[in-house]
């Protein structure tokens, strides 16, 4: 058995600290990565197929810094940032690695001709750095992608306000899409015990981003009775936003693109659903200046009021409509621009009606822990729809790139099959497979 397999197998089988420490850390392991020499391969092409740029192969085990841990990754997940990385847009992530590397000290390890991607995952701690005190080998963990330097004073009010904050596996190397990854100790969170590896490892990035946007003290701070318009309600972010709005006593208005997706949000308890493909928008679609009116009328017909909060991340296609439909004094909270970064909107509807736009990015460690606590309590559920083997990381990313997926897509790394890693089957039974597998039916 290869060295990397022996440690992975022991981690998978629940070996204790002593046993795991007795097995050597492998010098090389398998991971999914992009190659610096391939930046530019998509120039002039319209379909930038990520399966061409995402490779699976062996990489070197990096050296461990004192504040870090090596985690044997059982399962990772695809986020939209994996798509951005794999198409080298809006800029090649190698530029992030070079910039990070210039910080010196342990950061220089990250500046390599390959980039191991992946910002979500779950697994077992197999080594801890000399300065790690709260975590030990054998701990079963979920990984938070928020990479914060604890020596930076800017991170003490809110980790996201630190100038040195980075998205792990996107702006750093050694991400989750591999048999092993390197994380700082302040990225570790106890794994919700009733979830499988693939369920636990697919939530944090999107769920905690949605938590900060809607619930936490830095976002829109949703109140009971708030009407919240959620674009892409069965997408990565949207699938958790719908649950958070329901949990907090808000009223979600879910936008989806098919009746099958409408059925899923209905099963999540969402009563007000708009199929954007059924709206009469004309050729320019949602981008047309009149689209806001059509959408706004549809929302009023459903709930009788305008949304107080609009949950945005699509950007160019939808932003004008989002600004228009949000109610007087309402908030448009945005964390992305999937359809284009340069937005156009009629500013009169913003200032004359006293609305505000809130920019939101990621989440701090506390928000990541609070979000995972909701999973542990059974108040949030995974939205996993499909699981791929590590060799299929390109296909998994392609599904997200082409919007062929719903909810989240996972990639098994150290886990040998779906369904492994459940430590609390009783709680799982209490919640019920129906709720846990809603996105897989
Ligand atoms: N800043 C941050 O911290 C942060 C964190 C997470 C994600 N993001 C960003 O947020 C974006 C979404 O991420 P995600 O993981 O939720 O992606 P996702 O899983 O691909 O979901 C996006 C959803 O958008 C909807 N959609 C796609 N094209 C659309 C269009 N033209 N008009 C209206 N709706 C459309 C789709 O639903 P329907 O087809 O059913 O409408 C889809 O479910 C990405 O750009 C990502 O980079 C940012």
Tab-separated table of C-alpha atoms and ligand atoms in Angstrom, residues 78-81 84 205-206 209 231-238 255-258 261 276 286 313-314 317-318 335-339 360-363 400 403 405-408, ligand 1:
chain	number	residue	atom	x	y	z
A	78	UNK	CA	-16.714	22.746	-5.847
A	79	UNK	CA	-17.406	26.428	-5.477
A	80	UNK	CA	-17.740	29.034	-8.159
A	81	UNK	CA	-14.232	30.245	-7.275
A	84	UNK	CA	-12.925	31.311	-11.860
A	205	UNK	CA	-18.218	28.514	1.968
A	206	UNK	CA	-21.707	29.140	0.616
A	209	UNK	CA	-21.351	33.604	3.099
A	231	UNK	CA	-31.818	34.871	-6.931
A	232	UNK	CA	-30.828	31.333	-7.920
A	233	UNK	CA	-32.593	29.851	-4.901
A	234	UNK	CA	-31.361	26.312	-5.617
A	235	UNK	CA	-27.767	27.384	-6.341
A	236	UNK	CA	-24.892	27.103	-3.880
A	237	UNK	CA	-25.598	30.346	-2.040
A	238	UNK	CA	-29.331	30.424	-2.696
A	255	UNK	CA	-36.174	32.942	-8.176
A	256	UNK	CA	-35.408	29.747	-10.108
A	257	UNK	CA	-35.220	28.757	-13.769
A	258	UNK	CA	-37.350	25.600	-13.924
A	261	UNK	CA	-36.114	23.656	-9.112
A	276	UNK	CA	-37.494	33.536	-14.291
A	286	UNK	CA	-33.350	40.542	-17.125
A	313	UNK	CA	-24.485	37.776	-6.569
A	314	UNK	CA	-25.312	37.589	-10.266
A	317	UNK	CA	-27.711	40.446	-15.648
A	318	UNK	CA	-29.772	41.070	-12.542
A	335	UNK	CA	-21.175	39.142	-2.796
A	336	UNK	CA	-20.487	38.458	-6.440
A	337	UNK	CA	-21.011	39.081	-10.131
A	338	UNK	CA	-21.296	35.721	-11.903
A	339	UNK	CA	-22.752	37.286	-15.056
A	360	UNK	CA	-20.233	41.404	1.493
A	361	UNK	CA	-17.391	38.956	1.147
A	362	UNK	CA	-16.898	35.601	2.822
A	363	UNK	CA	-17.193	35.467	6.589
A	400	UNK	CA	-21.041	24.208	-11.797
A	403	UNK	CA	-25.234	25.700	-14.301
A	405	UNK	CA	-26.015	21.385	-11.112
A	406	UNK	CA	-28.251	22.286	-8.209
A	407	UNK	CA	-27.134	23.077	-4.663
A	408	UNK	CA	-23.642	21.755	-4.046
B	1	LIG	N1	-17.743	36.872	-2.114
B	1	LIG	C1	-17.992	35.703	-1.585
B	1	LIG	O1	-17.636	35.478	-0.450
B	1	LIG	C2	-18.704	34.667	-2.356
B	1	LIG	C3	-19.018	33.443	-1.758
B	1	LIG	C4	-19.731	32.487	-2.502
B	1	LIG	C5	-20.049	32.743	-3.822
B	1	LIG	N2	-19.695	33.949	-4.373
B	1	LIG	C6	-20.037	34.244	-5.771
B	1	LIG	O2	-21.446	34.136	-5.907
B	1	LIG	C7	-21.768	33.616	-7.162
B	1	LIG	C8	-22.713	32.441	-7.016
B	1	LIG	O3	-22.074	31.361	-6.348
B	1	LIG	P1	-22.861	30.000	-6.151
B	1	LIG	O4	-21.907	29.045	-5.546
B	1	LIG	O5	-24.164	30.221	-5.505
B	1	LIG	O6	-23.110	29.596	-7.690
B	1	LIG	P2	-24.108	28.552	-8.314
B	1	LIG	O7	-24.209	27.353	-7.456
B	1	LIG	O8	-23.655	28.409	-9.723
B	1	LIG	O9	-25.537	29.264	-8.276
B	1	LIG	C9	-25.836	30.349	-9.062
B	1	LIG	C10	-27.333	30.400	-9.342
B	1	LIG	O10	-27.572	31.546	-10.146
B	1	LIG	C11	-28.660	31.317	-11.009
B	1	LIG	N3	-28.342	31.927	-12.302
B	1	LIG	C12	-27.371	31.555	-13.161
B	1	LIG	N4	-27.374	32.370	-14.232
B	1	LIG	C13	-28.373	33.270	-14.029
B	1	LIG	C14	-28.878	34.366	-14.776
B	1	LIG	N5	-28.368	34.700	-15.952
B	1	LIG	N6	-29.905	35.066	-14.259
B	1	LIG	C15	-30.448	34.739	-13.073
B	1	LIG	N7	-30.018	33.696	-12.326
B	1	LIG	C16	-28.995	32.973	-12.801
B	1	LIG	C17	-28.824	29.826	-11.150
B	1	LIG	O11	-30.129	29.483	-10.771
B	1	LIG	P3	-31.363	29.413	-11.800
B	1	LIG	O12	-30.774	29.000	-13.124
B	1	LIG	O13	-32.276	28.385	-11.215
B	1	LIG	O14	-31.972	30.770	-11.810
B	1	LIG	C18	-27.831	29.219	-10.152
B	1	LIG	O15	-28.455	28.293	-9.316
B	1	LIG	C19	-20.442	33.310	-7.864
B	1	LIG	O16	-20.124	34.396	-8.710
B	1	LIG	C20	-19.461	33.227	-6.728
B	1	LIG	O17	-18.153	33.548	-7.138
B	1	LIG	C21	-19.045	34.901	-3.672
